[in-house]
Amino acid sequence: MDRFNGKTALITGGTTGIGLATAKLFINEGARVIVTGRAPATIKAAQAELGDNAIVIKSDATSLPDMDALAEKVRETFGKLDVLFVNAGYGEFVPFEAVTEKVYDEMLNLNAKGPYFVVQKLVPLMPDGSSVVFTTSLANVKGMPVLSAYGAAKAALRALTRSLAAAFAPRGIRVNAVSPGPIESTAILQKVGMPKEAADQVYLQMTESVPMKRLGRPEEVAKAVAFLAIDATYTTGAELMVDGGWSQL
Ligand SMILES: NC(=O)c1ccc[n+]([C@@H]2O[C@H](COP(=O)([O-])OP(=O)(O)OC[C@H]3O[C@@H](n4cnc5c(N)ncnc54)[C@H](OP(=O)(O)O)[C@@H]3O)[C@@H](O)[C@H]2O)c1
């Protein structure tokens, strides 16, 4: 397939998990991609895995100066941006009573404020026919006590999807969101400091709760992202659930 021939894409948080699977899919279908992450080891590994059609760089998704530099990098490298996949994020599992101002700010900065401003910085490079895809989460519609700040941030991102879809419709830019449920083979729980045994237990409980009785794979989310980014030419302001039915059934 060559859906992405001649297309340029920026994927924030694309060094592991959903973002990396999406970068691979875009590149396999002809795109040139800039991918961001934070940890030097995964930046290096992602660059090796993605090859010459990707540029993998360090860029903090909560830093406005980093976003300015990123926009400049996209302008210098591509001149225009066809797909902006705003995916960098994670959720800290903290009971409501234990959420500190630091945790709250971290969740809101990474999952709501960062996405807001990265679009503001990049949209001047986006032509008619281009599109933005945000990664929201099942946690923006399901009450999850240990993800209260994260769920609030992702709900803000869902609202932003609609506001920006309305703002950019006159310019021919579509804005949509993909909403994953529990996705396997991402190191997200370990990254936020959960020991492996506890993470396995969380995954087991989640599997039981999913109507399809399994976790999703990053590649399954990537396919939904590609659909929203390229194929869904009469869809804007939408959120596509990739959650084994958990939010609906
Ligand atoms: N996995 C799930 O079950 C699930 C469910 C619902 C929604 N989501 C959402 O899906 C998205 C991708 O998550 P994933 O599951 O693929 O997790 P992941 O494998 O941990 O990937 C997250 C990516 O974001 C990057 N990132 C995190 N904080 C960053 C920052 N401040 N600046 C720049 N990059 C940053 C990570 O890079 P570093 O490793 O270098 O930090 C990594 O590339 C997130 O928005 C997450 O909230 C995931």
CSV table of C-alpha atoms and ligand atoms in Angstrom, one decimal:
chain,number,residue,atom,x,y,z
A,1,MET,CA,0.0,0.0,0.0
A,2,ASP,CA,1.2,3.5,-0.7
A,3,ARG,CA,-1.3,5.6,1.2
A,4,PHE,CA,1.5,7.8,2.6
A,5,ASN,CA,3.5,8.3,-0.5
A,6,GLY,CA,4.9,11.8,-0.5
A,7,LYS,CA,3.4,12.5,2.9
A,8,THR,CA,5.3,13.9,5.9
A,9,ALA,CA,4.4,13.1,9.4
A,10,LEU,CA,5.4,14.1,13.0
A,11,ILE,CA,4.8,11.6,15.7
A,12,THR,CA,5.3,12.8,19.3
A,13,GLY,CA,6.2,10.0,21.7
A,14,GLY,CA,7.1,7.6,18.9
A,15,THR,CA,10.1,5.8,20.3
A,16,THR,CA,8.1,2.9,21.9
A,17,GLY,CA,4.6,1.4,22.0
A,18,ILE,CA,1.8,2.9,19.9
A,19,GLY,CA,3.8,5.7,18.5
A,20,LEU,CA,6.6,3.4,17.3
A,21,ALA,CA,4.1,1.0,15.7
A,22,THR,CA,2.4,4.0,14.0
A,23,ALA,CA,5.8,5.3,12.7
A,24,LYS,CA,6.5,1.8,11.2
A,25,LEU,CA,3.1,1.7,9.5
A,26,PHE,CA,3.4,5.2,8.1
A,27,ILE,CA,7.0,4.5,6.8
A,28,ASN,CA,6.0,1.2,5.3
A,29,GLU,CA,3.3,3.0,3.3
A,30,GLY,CA,5.6,5.7,2.0
A,31,ALA,CA,5.8,8.5,4.6
A,32,ARG,CA,8.8,10.4,5.8
A,33,VAL,CA,8.5,10.8,9.6
A,34,ILE,CA,10.0,12.8,12.4
A,35,VAL,CA,9.6,11.0,15.7
A,36,THR,CA,10.2,12.4,19.2
A,37,GLY,CA,10.9,10.8,22.6
A,38,ARG,CA,12.9,11.5,25.7
A,39,ALA,CA,15.1,8.6,26.8
A,40,PRO,CA,18.4,8.4,24.8
A,41,ALA,CA,18.4,4.6,24.7
A,42,THR,CA,15.0,4.3,23.1
A,43,ILE,CA,15.7,7.2,20.8
A,44,LYS,CA,18.7,5.3,19.5
A,45,ALA,CA,16.9,2.0,19.3
A,46,ALA,CA,13.9,3.6,17.4
A,47,GLN,CA,16.2,5.3,14.9
A,48,ALA,CA,17.9,1.9,14.2
A,49,GLU,CA,14.5,0.2,13.9
A,50,LEU,CA,12.8,2.8,11.7
A,51,GLY,CA,15.7,3.5,9.3
A,52,ASP,CA,16.4,6.3,6.9
A,53,ASN,CA,12.9,7.5,6.4
A,54,ALA,CA,12.7,8.6,10.0
A,55,ILE,CA,14.5,11.2,12.0
A,56,VAL,CA,14.2,10.4,15.7
A,57,ILE,CA,14.9,13.3,18.1
A,58,LYS,CA,14.8,14.2,21.7
A,59,SER,CA,12.1,16.7,22.4
A,60,ASP,CA,10.2,17.1,25.7
A,61,ALA,CA,6.5,17.1,25.0
A,62,THR,CA,5.9,19.5,28.0
A,63,SER,CA,8.5,22.1,27.0
A,64,LEU,CA,7.3,25.0,24.8
A,65,PRO,CA,10.9,25.9,23.8
A,66,ASP,CA,11.4,22.3,22.6
A,67,MET,CA,8.2,22.6,20.6
A,68,ASP,CA,9.5,25.8,18.9
A,69,ALA,CA,12.7,23.9,18.0
A,70,LEU,CA,10.6,20.9,16.8
A,71,ALA,CA,8.5,23.2,14.5
A,72,GLU,CA,11.7,24.6,13.1
A,73,LYS,CA,13.1,21.1,12.5
A,74,VAL,CA,9.9,20.1,10.7
A,75,ARG,CA,10.0,23.3,8.6
A,76,GLU,CA,13.7,22.9,7.6
A,77,THR,CA,13.4,19.1,6.9
A,78,PHE,CA,10.0,18.8,5.2
A,79,GLY,CA,8.8,22.4,4.5
A,80,LYS,CA,5.2,21.2,5.3
A,81,LEU,CA,3.5,18.7,7.5
A,82,ASP,CA,0.7,16.4,6.3
A,83,VAL,CA,0.0,14.4,9.5
A,84,LEU,CA,0.6,15.5,13.1
A,85,PHE,CA,0.1,12.5,15.5
A,86,VAL,CA,0.1,13.9,19.0
A,87,ASN,CA,0.8,10.8,21.0
A,88,ALA,CA,3.4,11.4,23.8
A,89,GLY,CA,1.8,10.7,27.2
A,90,TYR,CA,1.3,8.3,30.1
A,91,GLY,CA,-0.8,7.9,33.1
A,92,GLU,CA,0.4,7.7,36.7
A,93,PHE,CA,-1.5,5.2,38.8
A,94,VAL,CA,-2.2,7.1,42.0
A,95,PRO,CA,-5.2,6.9,44.3
A,96,PHE,CA,-7.2,10.1,44.5
A,97,GLU,CA,-6.1,10.9,48.1
A,98,ALA,CA,-2.5,10.5,47.2
A,99,VAL,CA,-2.4,12.8,44.2
A,100,THR,CA,-0.1,15.7,44.9
A,101,GLU,CA,0.0,19.0,43.0
A,102,LYS,CA,3.1,17.8,41.3
A,103,VAL,CA,1.4,14.6,40.0
A,104,TYR,CA,-1.6,16.6,38.9
A,105,ASP,CA,0.5,19.2,37.1
A,106,GLU,CA,2.6,16.5,35.4
A,107,MET,CA,-0.5,14.7,34.1
A,108,LEU,CA,-2.2,17.9,32.9
A,109,ASN,CA,1.0,19.3,31.4
A,110,LEU,CA,1.9,16.2,29.4
A,111,ASN,CA,-1.5,15.0,28.4
A,112,ALA,CA,-3.4,18.3,27.8
A,113,LYS,CA,-1.3,21.4,27.8
A,114,GLY,CA,1.6,19.9,25.7
A,115,PRO,CA,-0.8,18.7,23.0
A,116,TYR,CA,-2.6,22.1,22.9
A,117,PHE,CA,0.6,24.0,22.3
A,118,VAL,CA,2.3,21.6,20.0
A,119,VAL,CA,-0.6,22.0,17.6
A,120,GLN,CA,-0.4,25.7,17.9
A,121,LYS,CA,3.3,25.6,17.0
A,122,LEU,CA,2.9,23.1,14.1
A,123,VAL,CA,-0.3,24.1,12.4
A,124,PRO,CA,1.2,27.0,10.4
A,125,LEU,CA,3.1,24.3,8.5
A,126,MET,CA,0.0,22.2,7.7
A,127,PRO,CA,-1.7,22.5,4.3
A,128,ASP,CA,-5.2,22.1,3.1
A,129,GLY,CA,-6.0,18.3,3.3
A,130,SER,CA,-3.7,17.6,6.3
A,131,SER,CA,-4.8,16.2,9.6
A,132,VAL,CA,-4.1,16.0,13.3
A,133,VAL,CA,-4.7,12.9,15.4
A,134,PHE,CA,-4.5,13.0,19.2
A,135,THR,CA,-4.2,9.9,21.5
A,136,THR,CA,-6.8,10.1,24.2
A,137,SER,CA,-7.7,7.2,26.4
A,138,LEU,CA,-10.5,4.9,27.7
A,139,ALA,CA,-9.9,6.7,31.0
A,140,ASN,CA,-11.6,9.8,29.6
A,141,VAL,CA,-15.0,8.1,29.7
A,142,LYS,CA,-14.6,5.3,32.2
A,143,GLY,CA,-14.3,6.2,35.9
A,144,MET,CA,-10.9,4.9,37.1
A,145,PRO,CA,-10.0,6.0,40.6
A,146,VAL,CA,-6.2,5.6,40.2
A,147,LEU,CA,-6.2,7.6,37.0
A,148,SER,CA,-8.2,10.6,38.1
A,149,ALA,CA,-5.8,13.3,37.0
A,150,TYR,CA,-4.8,11.4,33.8
A,151,GLY,CA,-8.5,10.8,32.9
A,152,ALA,CA,-9.2,14.5,33.4
A,153,ALA,CA,-6.3,15.5,31.2
A,154,LYS,CA,-7.4,13.0,28.4
A,155,ALA,CA,-11.0,14.4,28.7
A,156,ALA,CA,-9.6,17.8,28.1
A,157,LEU,CA,-7.8,16.4,25.0
A,158,ARG,CA,-11.1,15.0,23.8
A,159,ALA,CA,-12.7,18.4,24.1
A,160,LEU,CA,-9.7,20.0,22.4
A,161,THR,CA,-10.3,17.6,19.5
A,162,ARG,CA,-13.7,19.1,18.9
A,163,SER,CA,-12.6,22.7,19.4
A,164,LEU,CA,-9.7,22.4,17.0
A,165,ALA,CA,-11.7,20.5,14.5
A,166,ALA,CA,-14.1,23.4,14.4
A,167,ALA,CA,-11.3,25.9,14.3
A,168,PHE,CA,-9.4,24.3,11.4
A,169,ALA,CA,-12.4,23.0,9.3
A,170,PRO,CA,-12.3,26.2,7.2
A,171,ARG,CA,-8.7,25.6,6.4
A,172,GLY,CA,-9.3,22.0,5.3
A,173,ILE,CA,-7.5,20.5,8.3
A,174,ARG,CA,-9.2,17.6,10.0
A,175,VAL,CA,-8.7,16.9,13.7
A,176,ASN,CA,-9.6,13.5,15.3
A,177,ALA,CA,-8.6,11.3,18.3
A,178,VAL,CA,-7.9,7.6,18.8
A,179,SER,CA,-8.8,6.3,22.2
A,180,PRO,CA,-7.0,3.1,23.2
A,181,GLY,CA,-8.1,0.7,25.9
A,182,PRO,CA,-5.4,-1.4,27.6
A,183,ILE,CA,-2.7,-2.1,25.1
A,184,GLU,CA,-0.1,-4.9,25.5
A,185,SER,CA,3.6,-4.9,25.0
A,186,THR,CA,4.0,-1.3,26.0
A,187,ALA,CA,6.3,-0.7,28.9
A,188,ILE,CA,4.0,2.1,30.2
A,189,LEU,CA,3.3,0.7,33.7
A,190,GLN,CA,6.9,-0.2,34.4
A,191,LYS,CA,8.0,3.3,33.1
A,192,VAL,CA,5.8,5.0,35.8
A,193,GLY,CA,7.5,2.9,38.4
A,194,MET,CA,5.1,-0.1,38.8
A,195,PRO,CA,7.0,-3.3,39.6
A,196,LYS,CA,6.5,-6.1,37.0
A,197,GLU,CA,4.4,-8.3,39.2
A,198,ALA,CA,2.0,-5.5,40.0
A,199,ALA,CA,1.9,-4.5,36.3
A,200,ASP,CA,1.1,-8.2,35.4
A,201,GLN,CA,-1.8,-8.1,38.0
A,202,VAL,CA,-3.2,-4.9,36.5
A,203,TYR,CA,-3.0,-6.3,33.0
A,204,LEU,CA,-4.8,-9.5,34.2
A,205,GLN,CA,-7.6,-7.4,35.8
A,206,MET,CA,-7.9,-5.3,32.7
A,207,THR,CA,-8.2,-8.4,30.4
A,208,GLU,CA,-11.1,-9.6,32.5
A,209,SER,CA,-12.9,-6.3,32.1
A,210,VAL,CA,-12.5,-6.0,28.3
A,211,PRO,CA,-15.5,-7.5,26.5
A,212,MET,CA,-13.1,-9.1,23.9
A,213,LYS,CA,-11.1,-10.7,26.8
A,214,ARG,CA,-7.7,-9.6,25.6
A,215,LEU,CA,-5.5,-6.6,25.5
A,216,GLY,CA,-5.0,-4.7,22.3
A,217,ARG,CA,-1.7,-4.5,20.3
A,218,PRO,CA,0.1,-1.3,19.4
A,219,GLU,CA,-0.3,-2.2,15.7
A,220,GLU,CA,-4.1,-2.3,16.1
A,221,VAL,CA,-4.0,1.3,17.4
A,222,ALA,CA,-1.7,2.3,14.6
A,223,LYS,CA,-4.2,1.1,12.0
A,224,ALA,CA,-6.8,3.3,13.5
A,225,VAL,CA,-4.4,6.3,13.5
A,226,ALA,CA,-3.6,5.7,9.8
A,227,PHE,CA,-7.4,5.5,9.0
A,228,LEU,CA,-8.1,8.8,10.8
A,229,ALA,CA,-5.0,10.5,9.4
A,230,ILE,CA,-5.4,9.6,5.8
A,231,ASP,CA,-8.6,7.6,4.8
A,232,ALA,CA,-11.2,9.4,6.9
A,233,THR,CA,-11.6,12.3,4.6
A,234,TYR,CA,-15.2,13.2,5.7
A,235,THR,CA,-14.5,12.7,9.5
A,236,THR,CA,-13.5,15.5,11.8
A,237,GLY,CA,-13.9,16.0,15.6
A,238,ALA,CA,-14.4,12.3,16.1
A,239,GLU,CA,-12.9,9.9,18.7
A,240,LEU,CA,-12.3,6.4,17.5
A,241,MET,CA,-12.3,3.8,20.3
A,242,VAL,CA,-9.7,0.9,20.0
A,243,ASP,CA,-10.6,-0.7,23.3
A,244,GLY,CA,-12.0,-4.2,22.7
A,245,GLY,CA,-15.5,-2.7,23.3
A,246,TRP,CA,-14.8,-1.7,27.0
A,247,SER,CA,-16.2,1.9,26.6
A,248,GLN,CA,-19.3,0.8,24.7
A,249,LEU,CA,-20.5,-2.6,26.1
B,1,LIG,N1,-0.8,1.6,26.8
B,1,LIG,C1,-2.1,1.8,27.0
B,1,LIG,O1,-2.7,0.9,27.5
B,1,LIG,C2,-2.8,3.1,26.7
B,1,LIG,C3,-4.1,3.2,26.9
B,1,LIG,C4,-4.8,4.4,26.6
B,1,LIG,C5,-4.0,5.5,26.2
B,1,LIG,N2,-2.7,5.4,26.0
B,1,LIG,C6,-2.0,6.5,25.5
B,1,LIG,O2,-1.2,6.1,24.4
B,1,LIG,C7,-0.1,7.0,24.2
B,1,LIG,C8,1.1,6.2,23.9
B,1,LIG,O3,1.4,5.3,25.0
B,1,LIG,P1,2.0,3.9,24.9
B,1,LIG,O4,1.1,2.9,25.6
B,1,LIG,O5,2.5,3.6,23.5
B,1,LIG,O6,3.2,4.1,25.9
B,1,LIG,P2,4.8,4.1,25.8
B,1,LIG,O7,5.3,2.9,25.1
B,1,LIG,O8,5.4,4.4,27.1
B,1,LIG,O9,5.1,5.3,24.8
B,1,LIG,C9,5.0,6.7,25.2
B,1,LIG,C10,5.9,7.5,24.3
B,1,LIG,O10,5.7,8.9,24.7
B,1,LIG,C11,7.1,9.4,25.0
B,1,LIG,N3,7.0,10.4,26.1
B,1,LIG,C12,6.5,10.3,27.3
B,1,LIG,N4,6.6,11.4,28.0
B,1,LIG,C13,7.3,12.3,27.1
B,1,LIG,C14,7.7,13.6,27.2
B,1,LIG,N5,7.5,14.4,28.3
B,1,LIG,N6,8.3,14.1,26.1
B,1,LIG,C15,8.5,13.4,25.0
B,1,LIG,N7,8.1,12.1,24.8
B,1,LIG,C16,7.5,11.6,25.9
B,1,LIG,C17,7.9,8.1,25.4
B,1,LIG,O11,9.2,8.4,25.3
B,1,LIG,P3,10.2,8.1,26.6
B,1,LIG,O12,10.1,6.6,26.8
B,1,LIG,O13,11.5,8.5,26.1
B,1,LIG,O14,9.6,8.9,27.7
B,1,LIG,C18,7.3,7.1,24.4
B,1,LIG,O15,7.9,7.4,23.1
B,1,LIG,C19,-0.1,7.9,25.4
B,1,LIG,O16,-0.6,9.1,25.2
B,1,LIG,C20,-0.9,7.1,26.4
B,1,LIG,O17,-1.5,8.0,27.4
B,1,LIG,C21,-2.0,4.2,26.3
